[in-house]
Short mmCIF file of C-alpha atoms and ligand atoms in Angstrom, two decimals:
data_model
loop_
_atom_site.label_atom_id
_atom_site.label_comp_id
_atom_site.label_asym_id
_atom_site.label_seq_id
_atom_site.Cartn_x
_atom_site.Cartn_y
_atom_site.Cartn_z
CA UNK Q 25 -8.92 -39.74 -112.90
CA UNK Q 26 -5.84 -41.92 -112.80
CA UNK Q 27 -3.39 -42.55 -109.96
CA UNK Q 28 -0.13 -44.46 -110.41
CA UNK Q 29 2.42 -45.01 -107.74
CA UNK Q 30 6.07 -45.63 -108.57
CA UNK Q 31 6.60 -47.96 -105.68
CA UNK Q 32 9.12 -50.22 -103.99
CA UNK Q 33 7.78 -52.82 -101.53
CA UNK Q 34 10.41 -52.22 -98.84
CA UNK Q 35 10.54 -48.40 -98.98
CA UNK Q 36 9.15 -46.90 -95.75
CA UNK Q 37 8.60 -43.68 -97.72
CA UNK Q 38 6.46 -45.52 -100.30
CA UNK Q 39 4.53 -46.99 -97.32
CA UNK Q 40 3.49 -43.44 -96.37
CA UNK Q 41 1.83 -42.99 -99.74
CA UNK Q 42 0.27 -46.46 -99.85
CA UNK Q 43 -1.11 -45.85 -96.38
CA UNK Q 44 -2.50 -42.36 -97.17
CA UNK Q 45 -4.20 -43.70 -100.33
CA UNK Q 46 -5.64 -46.54 -98.25
CA UNK Q 47 -6.94 -44.11 -95.64
CA UNK Q 48 -8.71 -42.18 -98.43
CA UNK Q 49 -10.06 -45.33 -99.99
CA UNK Q 50 -8.43 -44.43 -103.37
CA UNK Q 51 -7.53 -47.12 -105.80
CA UNK Q 52 -4.34 -46.82 -107.81
CA UNK Q 53 -1.91 -48.74 -109.96
CA UNK Q 54 1.33 -49.68 -108.29
CA UNK Q 55 4.46 -49.90 -110.49
CA UNK Q 56 7.14 -51.78 -108.62
CA UNK Q 57 10.60 -50.25 -109.34
CA UNK Q 58 13.79 -52.24 -109.49
CA UNK Q 59 15.95 -49.87 -107.46
CA UNK Q 60 19.07 -51.97 -107.65
CA UNK Q 61 18.79 -53.46 -111.14
CA UNK Q 62 17.46 -50.58 -113.23
CA UNK Q 63 14.92 -47.91 -112.61
CA UNK Q 64 12.15 -47.37 -115.15
CA UNK Q 65 12.31 -44.56 -117.66
CA UNK Q 66 9.13 -43.25 -116.13
CA UNK Q 67 10.78 -42.90 -112.72
CA UNK Q 68 13.87 -41.18 -114.16
CA UNK Q 69 11.69 -38.84 -116.19
CA UNK Q 70 9.27 -38.11 -113.34
CA UNK Q 71 11.87 -37.52 -110.62
CA UNK Q 72 15.02 -36.48 -112.45
CA UNK Q 73 16.33 -34.58 -109.43
CA UNK Q 74 16.49 -37.48 -106.95
CA UNK Q 75 15.56 -40.52 -109.06
CA UNK Q 76 13.81 -41.98 -106.02
CA UNK Q 77 10.53 -43.57 -105.11
CA UNK Q 78 7.85 -42.85 -104.18
CA UNK Q 79 6.41 -40.80 -107.01
CA UNK Q 80 2.64 -40.37 -107.34
CA UNK Q 81 1.38 -39.68 -110.82
CA UNK Q 82 -1.97 -37.99 -110.70
CA UNK Q 83 -3.31 -37.89 -114.19
CA UNK Q 84 0.25 -38.40 -115.33
CA UNK Q 85 1.51 -35.35 -113.39
CA UNK Q 86 4.29 -36.35 -110.94
CA UNK Q 87 4.06 -35.46 -107.27
CA UNK Q 88 7.36 -35.91 -105.47
CA UNK Q 89 8.71 -36.62 -101.95
CA UNK Q 90 6.61 -38.71 -99.63
CA UNK Q 91 5.55 -36.08 -97.05
CA UNK Q 92 4.74 -33.66 -99.87
CA UNK Q 93 2.77 -36.43 -101.61
CA UNK Q 94 0.70 -37.11 -98.45
CA UNK Q 95 0.04 -33.29 -98.08
CA UNK Q 96 -1.12 -33.29 -101.73
CA UNK Q 97 -3.38 -36.33 -101.20
CA UNK Q 98 -4.88 -34.75 -98.11
CA UNK Q 99 -5.60 -31.49 -99.88
CA UNK Q 100 -6.96 -33.07 -103.03
CA UNK Q 101 -9.16 -35.70 -101.33
CA UNK Q 102 -9.93 -34.09 -97.98
CA UNK Q 103 -12.10 -36.85 -96.52
CA UNK Q 104 -11.22 -38.28 -94.06
CA UNK Q 105 -8.90 -35.42 -93.20
CA UNK Q 106 -5.41 -36.43 -92.01
CA UNK Q 107 -4.13 -32.96 -91.11
CA UNK Q 108 -5.95 -31.28 -88.25
CA UNK Q 109 -8.36 -28.50 -89.00
CA UNK Q 110 -6.85 -25.83 -86.73
CA UNK Q 111 -3.85 -23.97 -88.20
CA UNK Q 112 -1.83 -24.19 -84.98
CA UNK Q 113 -2.27 -27.97 -84.82
CA UNK Q 114 -1.33 -28.14 -88.52
CA UNK Q 115 1.88 -26.26 -87.84
CA UNK Q 116 2.71 -28.78 -85.09
CA UNK Q 117 2.02 -31.63 -87.52
CA UNK Q 118 4.41 -30.02 -90.04
CA UNK Q 119 7.00 -29.52 -87.35
CA UNK Q 120 6.94 -33.14 -86.29
CA UNK Q 121 6.93 -34.33 -89.90
CA UNK Q 122 10.09 -32.30 -90.46
CA UNK Q 123 11.68 -33.73 -87.25
CA UNK Q 124 10.86 -37.26 -88.33
CA UNK Q 125 12.24 -36.67 -91.85
CA UNK Q 126 15.49 -35.23 -90.48
CA UNK Q 127 15.99 -37.84 -87.73
CA UNK Q 128 14.51 -41.24 -88.08
CA UNK Q 129 15.63 -42.97 -91.24
CA UNK Q 130 19.13 -41.47 -91.50
CA UNK Q 131 19.89 -42.15 -87.84
CA UNK Q 132 18.63 -45.69 -88.28
CA UNK Q 133 20.93 -46.08 -91.26
CA UNK Q 134 23.94 -45.43 -88.98
CA UNK Q 135 22.80 -48.50 -86.96
CA UNK Q 136 22.31 -50.93 -89.82
CA UNK Q 137 25.05 -49.67 -92.14
CA UNK Q 138 27.62 -48.50 -89.63
CA UNK Q 139 30.59 -50.26 -88.09
CA UNK Q 140 31.71 -50.42 -84.47
CA UNK Q 141 31.59 -46.99 -82.72
CA UNK Q 142 29.35 -45.59 -85.43
CA UNK Q 143 26.68 -48.18 -84.52
CA UNK Q 144 26.89 -47.26 -80.85
CA UNK Q 145 26.62 -43.55 -81.67
CA UNK Q 146 23.67 -44.17 -84.01
CA UNK Q 147 21.99 -46.24 -81.32
CA UNK Q 148 22.41 -43.46 -78.70
CA UNK Q 149 21.09 -40.93 -81.16
CA UNK Q 150 18.13 -43.15 -82.06
CA UNK Q 151 17.25 -43.54 -78.33
CA UNK Q 152 17.18 -39.74 -77.97
CA UNK Q 153 14.96 -39.45 -81.04
CA UNK Q 154 12.59 -42.09 -79.61
CA UNK Q 155 12.40 -40.17 -76.31
CA UNK Q 156 11.52 -36.96 -78.15
CA UNK Q 157 8.90 -38.73 -80.19
CA UNK Q 158 7.52 -40.27 -77.02
CA UNK Q 159 7.28 -36.79 -75.47
CA UNK Q 160 5.45 -35.52 -78.51
CA UNK Q 161 2.89 -38.36 -78.22
CA UNK Q 162 2.38 -37.63 -74.53
CA UNK Q 163 -0.69 -39.37 -73.14
CA UNK Q 164 -2.61 -39.23 -76.39
CA UNK Q 165 -3.75 -42.29 -78.28
CA UNK Q 166 -2.36 -41.06 -81.59
CA UNK Q 167 -0.26 -38.11 -82.70
CA UNK Q 168 -3.47 -36.83 -84.13
CA UNK Q 169 -5.16 -37.04 -80.76
CA UNK Q 170 -8.06 -39.47 -80.66
CA UNK Q 171 -8.01 -39.95 -84.39
CA UNK Q 172 -5.25 -41.47 -86.50
CA UNK Q 173 -3.81 -38.58 -88.46
CA UNK Q 174 -0.97 -37.09 -90.52
CA UNK Q 175 1.96 -37.56 -88.13
CA UNK Q 176 0.84 -41.09 -87.40
CA UNK Q 177 1.10 -41.80 -91.14
CA UNK Q 178 4.52 -40.15 -91.31
CA UNK Q 179 6.04 -42.13 -88.44
CA UNK Q 180 4.33 -45.52 -88.41
CA UNK Q 181 5.45 -46.01 -92.00
CA UNK Q 182 9.08 -45.70 -90.98
CA UNK Q 183 8.58 -48.09 -88.13
CA UNK Q 184 8.60 -51.09 -90.48
CA UNK Q 185 12.43 -50.73 -90.42
CA UNK Q 186 12.59 -50.65 -86.61
CA UNK Q 187 13.08 -54.45 -86.29
CA UNK Q 188 16.15 -54.04 -88.51
CA UNK Q 189 17.50 -51.33 -86.17
CA UNK Q 190 16.81 -53.62 -83.25
CA UNK Q 191 18.69 -56.51 -84.88
CA UNK Q 192 21.85 -54.48 -85.67
CA UNK Q 193 21.68 -52.24 -82.60
CA UNK Q 194 20.99 -55.02 -80.12
CA UNK Q 195 18.07 -53.27 -78.41
CA UNK Q 196 14.27 -53.48 -78.21
CA UNK Q 197 12.05 -50.45 -78.90
CA UNK Q 198 9.50 -51.96 -76.48
CA UNK Q 199 12.06 -51.82 -73.66
CA UNK Q 200 13.50 -48.42 -74.54
CA UNK Q 201 10.29 -46.66 -75.42
CA UNK Q 202 7.24 -48.70 -74.30
CA UNK Q 203 4.83 -45.95 -75.27
CA UNK Q 204 6.07 -45.80 -78.82
CA UNK Q 205 5.93 -49.58 -79.00
CA UNK Q 206 2.34 -49.57 -77.78
CA UNK Q 207 1.45 -46.81 -80.28
CA UNK Q 208 2.98 -48.80 -83.14
CA UNK Q 209 1.03 -51.88 -82.10
CA UNK Q 210 -2.20 -49.90 -81.98
CA UNK Q 211 -1.53 -48.41 -85.43
CA UNK Q 212 -0.91 -51.91 -86.85
CA UNK Q 213 -4.40 -52.90 -85.73
CA UNK Q 214 -5.77 -50.61 -88.42
CA UNK Q 215 -6.35 -52.52 -91.61
CA UNK Q 216 -5.00 -49.63 -93.73
CA UNK Q 217 -1.70 -49.79 -91.86
CA UNK Q 218 -1.39 -53.57 -91.79
CA UNK Q 219 -1.98 -53.86 -95.58
CA UNK Q 220 0.43 -51.04 -96.49
CA UNK Q 221 3.43 -52.40 -94.57
CA UNK Q 222 6.16 -54.74 -95.82
CA UNK Q 223 7.00 -57.95 -93.96
CA UNK Q 224 9.65 -56.93 -91.46
CA UNK Q 225 11.56 -60.18 -92.08
CA UNK Q 226 11.85 -59.34 -95.74
CA UNK Q 227 13.16 -55.90 -94.78
CA UNK Q 228 15.86 -57.58 -92.61
CA UNK Q 229 16.82 -59.72 -95.62
CA UNK Q 230 16.92 -56.64 -97.84
CA UNK Q 231 19.21 -54.90 -95.36
CA UNK Q 232 21.45 -57.96 -95.25
CA UNK Q 233 21.78 -57.64 -99.03
CA UNK Q 234 22.51 -53.92 -98.84
CA UNK Q 235 25.20 -54.49 -96.25
CA UNK Q 236 26.89 -57.03 -98.55
CA UNK Q 237 26.50 -54.63 -101.51
CA UNK Q 238 28.25 -51.89 -99.53
CA UNK Q 239 30.95 -54.18 -98.16
CA UNK Q 240 29.82 -53.88 -94.47
CA UNK Q 241 29.60 -57.68 -94.15
C1 LIG N 313 13.19 -40.32 -99.54
C2 LIG N 313 12.85 -41.38 -100.57
C3 LIG N 313 13.89 -42.51 -100.62
O1 LIG N 313 14.85 -42.53 -99.86
C4 LIG N 313 10.94 -39.19 -99.57
O2 LIG N 313 10.22 -39.54 -100.55
O3 LIG N 313 10.47 -38.81 -98.51
N1 LIG N 313 13.00 -38.01 -98.96
C5 LIG N 313 12.46 -39.02 -99.83
N2 LIG N 313 13.67 -43.48 -101.53
C6 LIG N 313 14.62 -44.57 -101.72
C7 LIG N 313 13.98 -45.90 -101.30
S1 LIG N 313 13.66 -45.96 -99.52
O4 LIG N 313 15.06 -45.63 -98.84
C8 LIG N 313 15.00 -44.66 -103.15
O5 LIG N 313 14.22 -44.53 -104.05
N3 LIG N 313 16.29 -44.96 -103.38
C9 LIG N 313 16.82 -45.11 -104.74
C10 LIG N 313 18.16 -44.50 -104.87
O6 LIG N 313 18.66 -43.85 -103.94
O7 LIG N 313 18.73 -44.69 -105.98
#
């Protein structure tokens, strides 16, 4: 059996896959993609629709889109299970995954890529998203309840870009949403999380470069 990940160190979506593979104790080959210089032929051939990472090649068959890849990993290697066993709880996990996919990264982008009023609007929107995510967590330790689970993987991976949002938005997640900040901290205590995440300072540098590339700075 072979597993190859078309990867990019700073991609929060690739983090999802690295983290899920780590949770399952699966070893794989990571192929780092040069997203700005030139993508590999393998990436273009494997994901011709979006030409994006992550792509997981399982015995050379491409599995696409980070959430879909994590569902696939969880179905193919069920232990330890990331999705809950009960179908209602699974439907909630899918709901929140969809919410996260529609709201977190793209709203964050308005903060780090926007100008003036757009940044302020993005920041307000992000605060509302955080409040909703805080409500979903409730008093539980993890989104999965007592165990770290699927929604935790989906969201904590994206949190590696939060320091960038804080820098350009001029706010602190810990002040706006202490519960989310505490949950992130707790997740980072897991070895699987810590080793799958990029260095947030490098992400800030990357975003600085993207802003120059797009003429924001
Ligand atoms: C998003 C992947 C993505 O944005 C998923 O897998 O969940 N919905 C997808 N990948 C980016 C890097 S992270 O921002 C990417 O590959 N960009 C390259 C490009 O747009 O050319």
